[in-house]
Amino acid sequence: MTRAEIVEFFSRLAADNPHPQTELAHTNPYTLLVAVALSAQATDVGVNRATRRLFAEVDTPEKMVALGEEGLKAHIRTIGLFNTKAKNVIALSEALIRDHMGEVPEDRAALEALPGVGRKTANVVLNTAFGHETFAVDTHIFRVGNRTGLARGKTPLAVELKLDKVVPRPFRLHAHHWLILHGRYVCKARTPECWRCIVSDLCAFKPKTPPPMAKRATA
């Protein structure tokens, strides 16, 4: 995409959803960190279902450590890889108490040093909790970046670095949320819904997917 097309691309997404937010339920930076750590290879809906009661009782690292690994497992058994995730959440909670006075650090390196926290999780926390202009590249953003031509790359890091280079202000803060939501609900993995996409004319994907009725009519 040209710079003008990128500005138009995000202008339309912004007009359609001026204040995008994560769909992971949380109450503070700590519960956000836990929710994102639990969301790997799981849906936001599934994580929210599991954490609804958990976060009503546990909203600090100290409370999580007191709950313990087995207690946490009882809350998150419906989430994939819950054994490993429970172990990591307890370990990262202990690290926050030991190294950061129980507070979530506003620093990428410190976040990535926590058990079970990778670059994507750190980017989500920095952006959503602290307002940093970061790009958390999940499967949706990776797909949308490559499919549209906005930010092509062979790895999530390559797509992230390309987004960091091409996304202009004032769109940088919310860009990754717009792209995630667009990929989740419109630019879907198996069949993108091009017929109702507000940026389809700016997108490099061809051929565009026709409306369901049109597909049946031509079958």
PDB file of C-alpha atoms in Angstrom:
ATOM      1  CA  MET A   1       0.000   0.000   0.000  1.00  0.00           C
ATOM      2  CA  THR A   2       1.045   3.582  -0.576  1.00  0.00           C
ATOM      3  CA  ARG A   3       1.187   5.969   2.361  1.00  0.00           C
ATOM      4  CA  ALA A   4      -2.032   7.633   1.200  1.00  0.00           C
ATOM      5  CA  GLU A   5      -3.779   4.250   1.012  1.00  0.00           C
ATOM      6  CA  ILE A   6      -2.566   3.346   4.511  1.00  0.00           C
ATOM      7  CA  VAL A   7      -3.937   6.606   5.905  1.00  0.00           C
ATOM      8  CA  GLU A   8      -7.267   5.948   4.203  1.00  0.00           C
ATOM      9  CA  PHE A   9      -7.251   2.323   5.402  1.00  0.00           C
ATOM     10  CA  PHE A  10      -6.926   3.292   9.062  1.00  0.00           C
ATOM     11  CA  SER A  11      -9.174   6.340   8.694  1.00  0.00           C
ATOM     12  CA  ARG A  12     -12.035   4.048   7.696  1.00  0.00           C
ATOM     13  CA  LEU A  13     -11.362   1.551  10.481  1.00  0.00           C
ATOM     14  CA  ALA A  14     -11.179   4.416  12.974  1.00  0.00           C
ATOM     15  CA  ALA A  15     -14.428   5.962  11.768  1.00  0.00           C
ATOM     16  CA  ASP A  16     -16.148   2.586  12.058  1.00  0.00           C
ATOM     17  CA  ASN A  17     -14.787   1.909  15.585  1.00  0.00           C
ATOM     18  CA  PRO A  18     -13.324   5.066  17.179  1.00  0.00           C
ATOM     19  CA  HIS A  19     -12.408   3.452  20.513  1.00  0.00           C
ATOM     20  CA  PRO A  20     -11.382  -0.182  19.962  1.00  0.00           C
ATOM     21  CA  GLN A  21     -10.619  -2.263  23.033  1.00  0.00           C
ATOM     22  CA  THR A  22      -9.312  -5.706  23.807  1.00  0.00           C
ATOM     23  CA  GLU A  23     -12.017  -8.326  24.146  1.00  0.00           C
ATOM     24  CA  LEU A  24     -10.168  -9.974  27.031  1.00  0.00           C
ATOM     25  CA  ALA A  25     -11.929  -9.125  30.291  1.00  0.00           C
ATOM     26  CA  HIS A  26      -9.611  -7.642  32.931  1.00  0.00           C
ATOM     27  CA  THR A  27      -9.687  -5.244  35.865  1.00  0.00           C
ATOM     28  CA  ASN A  28      -6.107  -3.959  36.073  1.00  0.00           C
ATOM     29  CA  PRO A  29      -2.679  -4.458  34.435  1.00  0.00           C
ATOM     30  CA  TYR A  30      -2.083  -7.656  36.401  1.00  0.00           C
ATOM     31  CA  THR A  31      -5.324  -9.365  35.374  1.00  0.00           C
ATOM     32  CA  LEU A  32      -4.694  -8.211  31.808  1.00  0.00           C
ATOM     33  CA  LEU A  33      -1.263  -9.838  31.895  1.00  0.00           C
ATOM     34  CA  VAL A  34      -2.758 -13.075  33.212  1.00  0.00           C
ATOM     35  CA  ALA A  35      -5.591 -13.033  30.663  1.00  0.00           C
ATOM     36  CA  VAL A  36      -3.201 -12.526  27.743  1.00  0.00           C
ATOM     37  CA  ALA A  37      -0.908 -15.288  29.031  1.00  0.00           C
ATOM     38  CA  LEU A  38      -3.922 -17.616  29.213  1.00  0.00           C
ATOM     39  CA  SER A  39      -5.141 -16.668  25.734  1.00  0.00           C
ATOM     40  CA  ALA A  40      -2.368 -18.415  23.799  1.00  0.00           C
ATOM     41  CA  GLN A  41      -4.009 -21.033  21.554  1.00  0.00           C
ATOM     42  CA  ALA A  42      -7.381 -20.186  23.104  1.00  0.00           C
ATOM     43  CA  THR A  43     -10.245 -17.857  22.244  1.00  0.00           C
ATOM     44  CA  ASP A  44     -10.952 -14.662  24.146  1.00  0.00           C
ATOM     45  CA  VAL A  45     -14.477 -15.930  24.801  1.00  0.00           C
ATOM     46  CA  GLY A  46     -13.119 -19.105  26.371  1.00  0.00           C
ATOM     47  CA  VAL A  47     -10.612 -17.209  28.498  1.00  0.00           C
ATOM     48  CA  ASN A  48     -13.261 -14.753  29.684  1.00  0.00           C
ATOM     49  CA  ARG A  49     -15.550 -17.609  30.662  1.00  0.00           C
ATOM     50  CA  ALA A  50     -12.780 -19.173  32.749  1.00  0.00           C
ATOM     51  CA  THR A  51     -11.549 -15.959  34.367  1.00  0.00           C
ATOM     52  CA  ARG A  52     -14.921 -14.426  35.271  1.00  0.00           C
ATOM     53  CA  ARG A  53     -14.982 -16.002  38.730  1.00  0.00           C
ATOM     54  CA  LEU A  54     -11.185 -16.089  39.022  1.00  0.00           C
ATOM     55  CA  PHE A  55     -10.722 -12.332  38.656  1.00  0.00           C
ATOM     56  CA  ALA A  56     -13.591 -11.637  41.039  1.00  0.00           C
ATOM     57  CA  GLU A  57     -11.489 -13.360  43.716  1.00  0.00           C
ATOM     58  CA  VAL A  58      -7.917 -12.878  42.498  1.00  0.00           C
ATOM     59  CA  ASP A  59      -6.651  -9.550  41.145  1.00  0.00           C
ATOM     60  CA  THR A  60      -3.095  -9.299  42.504  1.00  0.00           C
ATOM     61  CA  PRO A  61       0.022 -11.482  42.315  1.00  0.00           C
ATOM     62  CA  GLU A  62      -0.159 -12.014  46.076  1.00  0.00           C
ATOM     63  CA  LYS A  63      -3.692 -13.410  45.867  1.00  0.00           C
ATOM     64  CA  MET A  64      -2.696 -15.629  42.923  1.00  0.00           C
ATOM     65  CA  VAL A  65       0.231 -17.127  44.823  1.00  0.00           C
ATOM     66  CA  ALA A  66      -2.065 -17.705  47.797  1.00  0.00           C
ATOM     67  CA  LEU A  67      -4.557 -19.460  45.499  1.00  0.00           C
ATOM     68  CA  GLY A  68      -1.806 -21.784  44.333  1.00  0.00           C
ATOM     69  CA  GLU A  69      -1.288 -23.808  41.187  1.00  0.00           C
ATOM     70  CA  GLU A  70      -3.995 -26.393  41.912  1.00  0.00           C
ATOM     71  CA  GLY A  71      -6.482 -23.724  42.866  1.00  0.00           C
ATOM     72  CA  LEU A  72      -5.774 -21.876  39.617  1.00  0.00           C
ATOM     73  CA  LYS A  73      -6.163 -25.069  37.592  1.00  0.00           C
ATOM     74  CA  ALA A  74      -9.653 -25.507  39.011  1.00  0.00           C
ATOM     75  CA  HIS A  75     -10.629 -22.193  37.418  1.00  0.00           C
ATOM     76  CA  ILE A  76      -8.947 -22.632  34.024  1.00  0.00           C
ATOM     77  CA  ARG A  77      -9.420 -26.328  33.184  1.00  0.00           C
ATOM     78  CA  THR A  78     -11.507 -25.422  30.138  1.00  0.00           C
ATOM     79  CA  ILE A  79      -8.580 -23.531  28.564  1.00  0.00           C
ATOM     80  CA  GLY A  80      -6.109 -25.375  26.357  1.00  0.00           C
ATOM     81  CA  LEU A  81      -2.715 -26.179  27.905  1.00  0.00           C
ATOM     82  CA  PHE A  82      -4.087 -25.219  31.329  1.00  0.00           C
ATOM     83  CA  ASN A  83      -1.451 -27.200  33.248  1.00  0.00           C
ATOM     84  CA  THR A  84       1.460 -25.321  31.708  1.00  0.00           C
ATOM     85  CA  LYS A  85      -0.366 -22.007  31.862  1.00  0.00           C
ATOM     86  CA  ALA A  86      -1.196 -22.438  35.559  1.00  0.00           C
ATOM     87  CA  LYS A  87       2.446 -23.160  36.321  1.00  0.00           C
ATOM     88  CA  ASN A  88       3.555 -20.073  34.378  1.00  0.00           C
ATOM     89  CA  VAL A  89       0.974 -17.759  35.968  1.00  0.00           C
ATOM     90  CA  ILE A  90       2.032 -18.758  39.464  1.00  0.00           C
ATOM     91  CA  ALA A  91       5.700 -18.361  38.509  1.00  0.00           C
ATOM     92  CA  LEU A  92       5.197 -14.940  36.915  1.00  0.00           C
ATOM     93  CA  SER A  93       3.186 -13.846  39.961  1.00  0.00           C
ATOM     94  CA  GLU A  94       6.034 -14.891  42.238  1.00  0.00           C
ATOM     95  CA  ALA A  95       8.482 -12.997  39.999  1.00  0.00           C
ATOM     96  CA  LEU A  96       6.339  -9.839  40.141  1.00  0.00           C
ATOM     97  CA  ILE A  97       6.334  -9.986  43.947  1.00  0.00           C
ATOM     98  CA  ARG A  98      10.040 -10.755  44.154  1.00  0.00           C
ATOM     99  CA  ASP A  99      11.362  -8.382  41.491  1.00  0.00           C
ATOM    100  CA  HIS A 100       8.740  -5.666  40.986  1.00  0.00           C
ATOM    101  CA  MET A 101       7.014  -5.137  44.347  1.00  0.00           C
ATOM    102  CA  GLY A 102       3.915  -6.850  42.986  1.00  0.00           C
ATOM    103  CA  GLU A 103       3.458  -4.381  40.137  1.00  0.00           C
ATOM    104  CA  VAL A 104       3.398  -5.128  36.404  1.00  0.00           C
ATOM    105  CA  PRO A 105       6.491  -3.432  34.908  1.00  0.00           C
ATOM    106  CA  GLU A 106       6.083  -0.879  32.122  1.00  0.00           C
ATOM    107  CA  ASP A 107       9.107  -2.270  30.296  1.00  0.00           C
ATOM    108  CA  ARG A 108       9.325  -4.767  27.458  1.00  0.00           C
ATOM    109  CA  ALA A 109      12.489  -6.538  28.626  1.00  0.00           C
ATOM    110  CA  ALA A 110      11.162  -6.893  32.163  1.00  0.00           C
ATOM    111  CA  LEU A 111       7.858  -8.263  30.890  1.00  0.00           C
ATOM    112  CA  GLU A 112       9.528 -10.751  28.556  1.00  0.00           C
ATOM    113  CA  ALA A 113      11.679 -11.961  31.451  1.00  0.00           C
ATOM    114  CA  LEU A 114       8.537 -13.204  33.228  1.00  0.00           C
ATOM    115  CA  PRO A 115       7.694 -16.924  32.873  1.00  0.00           C
ATOM    116  CA  GLY A 116       5.346 -17.610  29.963  1.00  0.00           C
ATOM    117  CA  VAL A 117       5.468 -14.027  28.651  1.00  0.00           C
ATOM    118  CA  GLY A 118       6.647 -13.526  25.079  1.00  0.00           C
ATOM    119  CA  ARG A 119       6.913 -10.520  22.816  1.00  0.00           C
ATOM    120  CA  LYS A 120       3.246 -10.574  21.755  1.00  0.00           C
ATOM    121  CA  THR A 121       2.002 -10.675  25.351  1.00  0.00           C
ATOM    122  CA  ALA A 122       4.399  -7.899  26.342  1.00  0.00           C
ATOM    123  CA  ASN A 123       3.183  -5.766  23.436  1.00  0.00           C
ATOM    124  CA  VAL A 124      -0.473  -6.226  24.421  1.00  0.00           C
ATOM    125  CA  VAL A 125       0.222  -5.212  28.023  1.00  0.00           C
ATOM    126  CA  LEU A 126       2.348  -2.225  27.031  1.00  0.00           C
ATOM    127  CA  ASN A 127      -0.319  -1.018  24.622  1.00  0.00           C
ATOM    128  CA  THR A 128      -3.511  -1.740  26.542  1.00  0.00           C
ATOM    129  CA  ALA A 129      -2.362  -1.104  30.109  1.00  0.00           C
ATOM    130  CA  PHE A 130       0.191   1.656  29.546  1.00  0.00           C
ATOM    131  CA  GLY A 131      -0.693   3.306  26.232  1.00  0.00           C
ATOM    132  CA  HIS A 132       2.481   2.426  24.335  1.00  0.00           C
ATOM    133  CA  GLU A 133       2.368   2.422  20.534  1.00  0.00           C
ATOM    134  CA  THR A 134       3.115  -1.276  20.131  1.00  0.00           C
ATOM    135  CA  PHE A 135       1.876  -3.882  17.641  1.00  0.00           C
ATOM    136  CA  ALA A 136       1.004  -7.276  19.085  1.00  0.00           C
ATOM    137  CA  VAL A 137       1.044  -9.558  16.053  1.00  0.00           C
ATOM    138  CA  ASP A 138      -1.238 -12.554  16.551  1.00  0.00           C
ATOM    139  CA  THR A 139      -2.578 -14.861  13.846  1.00  0.00           C
ATOM    140  CA  HIS A 140      -5.231 -12.301  12.851  1.00  0.00           C
ATOM    141  CA  ILE A 141      -2.790  -9.416  12.382  1.00  0.00           C
ATOM    142  CA  PHE A 142      -0.294 -11.683  10.623  1.00  0.00           C
ATOM    143  CA  ARG A 143      -3.009 -12.729   8.163  1.00  0.00           C
ATOM    144  CA  VAL A 144      -4.435  -9.231   7.617  1.00  0.00           C
ATOM    145  CA  GLY A 145      -0.989  -7.665   7.211  1.00  0.00           C
ATOM    146  CA  ASN A 146       0.008 -10.162   4.537  1.00  0.00           C
ATOM    147  CA  ARG A 147      -3.350 -10.550   2.801  1.00  0.00           C
ATOM    148  CA  THR A 148      -4.061  -6.828   2.413  1.00  0.00           C
ATOM    149  CA  GLY A 149      -0.500  -5.848   1.545  1.00  0.00           C
ATOM    150  CA  LEU A 150      -0.375  -3.475   4.513  1.00  0.00           C
ATOM    151  CA  ALA A 151       2.573  -5.211   6.168  1.00  0.00           C
ATOM    152  CA  ARG A 152       3.890  -8.332   4.544  1.00  0.00           C
ATOM    153  CA  GLY A 153       6.362 -10.572   6.332  1.00  0.00           C
ATOM    154  CA  LYS A 154       7.241 -14.224   6.767  1.00  0.00           C
ATOM    155  CA  THR A 155       7.258 -14.070  10.575  1.00  0.00           C
ATOM    156  CA  PRO A 156       5.217 -12.236  13.221  1.00  0.00           C
ATOM    157  CA  LEU A 157       8.278 -10.145  14.084  1.00  0.00           C
ATOM    158  CA  ALA A 158       8.741  -9.128  10.455  1.00  0.00           C
ATOM    159  CA  VAL A 159       5.100  -8.031  10.260  1.00  0.00           C
ATOM    160  CA  GLU A 160       5.425  -6.159  13.570  1.00  0.00           C
ATOM    161  CA  LEU A 161       8.516  -4.272  12.401  1.00  0.00           C
ATOM    162  CA  LYS A 162       6.822  -3.408   9.098  1.00  0.00           C
ATOM    163  CA  LEU A 163       3.749  -2.090  10.929  1.00  0.00           C
ATOM    164  CA  ASP A 164       5.968  -0.030  13.197  1.00  0.00           C
ATOM    165  CA  LYS A 165       7.501   1.494  10.082  1.00  0.00           C
ATOM    166  CA  VAL A 166       4.369   2.200   8.028  1.00  0.00           C
ATOM    167  CA  VAL A 167       1.516   2.971  10.473  1.00  0.00           C
ATOM    168  CA  PRO A 168       1.270   6.761  10.841  1.00  0.00           C
ATOM    169  CA  ARG A 169       0.003   8.871  13.681  1.00  0.00           C
ATOM    170  CA  PRO A 170      -2.697   9.290  14.895  1.00  0.00           C
ATOM    171  CA  PHE A 171      -3.444   5.615  14.244  1.00  0.00           C
ATOM    172  CA  ARG A 172      -0.505   3.951  15.994  1.00  0.00           C
ATOM    173  CA  LEU A 173      -2.047   3.529  19.457  1.00  0.00           C
ATOM    174  CA  HIS A 174      -5.129   1.616  18.311  1.00  0.00           C
ATOM    175  CA  ALA A 175      -3.795   0.039  15.109  1.00  0.00           C
ATOM    176  CA  HIS A 176      -3.295  -3.456  16.462  1.00  0.00           C
ATOM    177  CA  HIS A 177      -6.805  -3.556  17.942  1.00  0.00           C
ATOM    178  CA  TRP A 178      -8.364  -2.442  14.663  1.00  0.00           C
ATOM    179  CA  LEU A 179      -6.414  -5.116  12.785  1.00  0.00           C
ATOM    180  CA  ILE A 180      -7.228  -7.883  15.274  1.00  0.00           C
ATOM    181  CA  LEU A 181     -10.942  -7.109  15.213  1.00  0.00           C
ATOM    182  CA  HIS A 182     -10.935  -6.796  11.428  1.00  0.00           C
ATOM    183  CA  GLY A 183      -9.257 -10.174  11.108  1.00  0.00           C
ATOM    184  CA  ARG A 184     -11.511 -11.803  13.666  1.00  0.00           C
ATOM    185  CA  TYR A 185     -14.830 -10.627  12.262  1.00  0.00           C
ATOM    186  CA  VAL A 186     -14.334  -9.649   8.599  1.00  0.00           C
ATOM    187  CA  CYS A 187     -11.014 -10.754   7.100  1.00  0.00           C
ATOM    188  CA  LYS A 188     -11.463 -14.293   8.378  1.00  0.00           C
ATOM    189  CA  ALA A 189      -8.910 -17.033   7.838  1.00  0.00           C
ATOM    190  CA  ARG A 190     -10.907 -19.486   5.747  1.00  0.00           C
ATOM    191  CA  THR A 191     -13.226 -17.137   3.860  1.00  0.00           C
ATOM    192  CA  PRO A 192     -12.707 -13.381   4.080  1.00  0.00           C
ATOM    193  CA  GLU A 193     -16.000 -11.496   3.926  1.00  0.00           C
ATOM    194  CA  CYS A 194     -14.883  -9.045   1.261  1.00  0.00           C
ATOM    195  CA  TRP A 195     -18.454  -8.087   0.319  1.00  0.00           C
ATOM    196  CA  ARG A 196     -18.901  -6.270   3.633  1.00  0.00           C
ATOM    197  CA  CYS A 197     -15.323  -5.047   4.124  1.00  0.00           C
ATOM    198  CA  ILE A 198     -14.987  -1.260   4.391  1.00  0.00           C
ATOM    199  CA  VAL A 199     -11.408  -1.335   3.074  1.00  0.00           C
ATOM    200  CA  SER A 200     -11.784  -3.922   0.302  1.00  0.00           C
ATOM    201  CA  ASP A 201     -10.909  -1.460  -2.460  1.00  0.00           C
ATOM    202  CA  LEU A 202      -7.562  -0.758  -0.749  1.00  0.00           C
ATOM    203  CA  CYS A 203      -6.736  -4.420  -0.206  1.00  0.00           C
ATOM    204  CA  ALA A 204      -4.382  -6.446  -2.416  1.00  0.00           C
ATOM    205  CA  PHE A 205      -6.313  -9.701  -1.945  1.00  0.00           C
ATOM    206  CA  LYS A 206      -7.744 -11.106  -5.171  1.00  0.00           C
ATOM    207  CA  PRO A 207     -10.164 -12.367  -6.184  1.00  0.00           C
ATOM    208  CA  LYS A 208     -12.558 -10.720  -3.738  1.00  0.00           C
ATOM    209  CA  THR A 209     -14.965 -13.084  -2.037  1.00  0.00           C
ATOM    210  CA  PRO A 210     -18.540 -12.503  -3.325  1.00  0.00           C
ATOM    211  CA  PRO A 211     -21.602 -12.340  -1.056  1.00  0.00           C
ATOM    212  CA  PRO A 212     -23.099 -15.743  -0.112  1.00  0.00           C
ATOM    213  CA  MET A 213     -26.162 -15.190  -2.333  1.00  0.00           C
ATOM    214  CA  ALA A 214     -23.966 -14.373  -5.316  1.00  0.00           C
ATOM    215  CA  LYS A 215     -21.948 -17.549  -4.761  1.00  0.00           C
ATOM    216  CA  ARG A 216     -25.109 -19.659  -4.689  1.00  0.00           C
ATOM    217  CA  ALA A 217     -26.480 -17.928  -7.813  1.00  0.00           C
ATOM    218  CA  THR A 218     -23.358 -18.788  -9.812  1.00  0.00           C
ATOM    219  CA  ALA A 219     -23.069 -22.355  -8.495  1.00  0.00           C
TER     220      ALA A 219
END
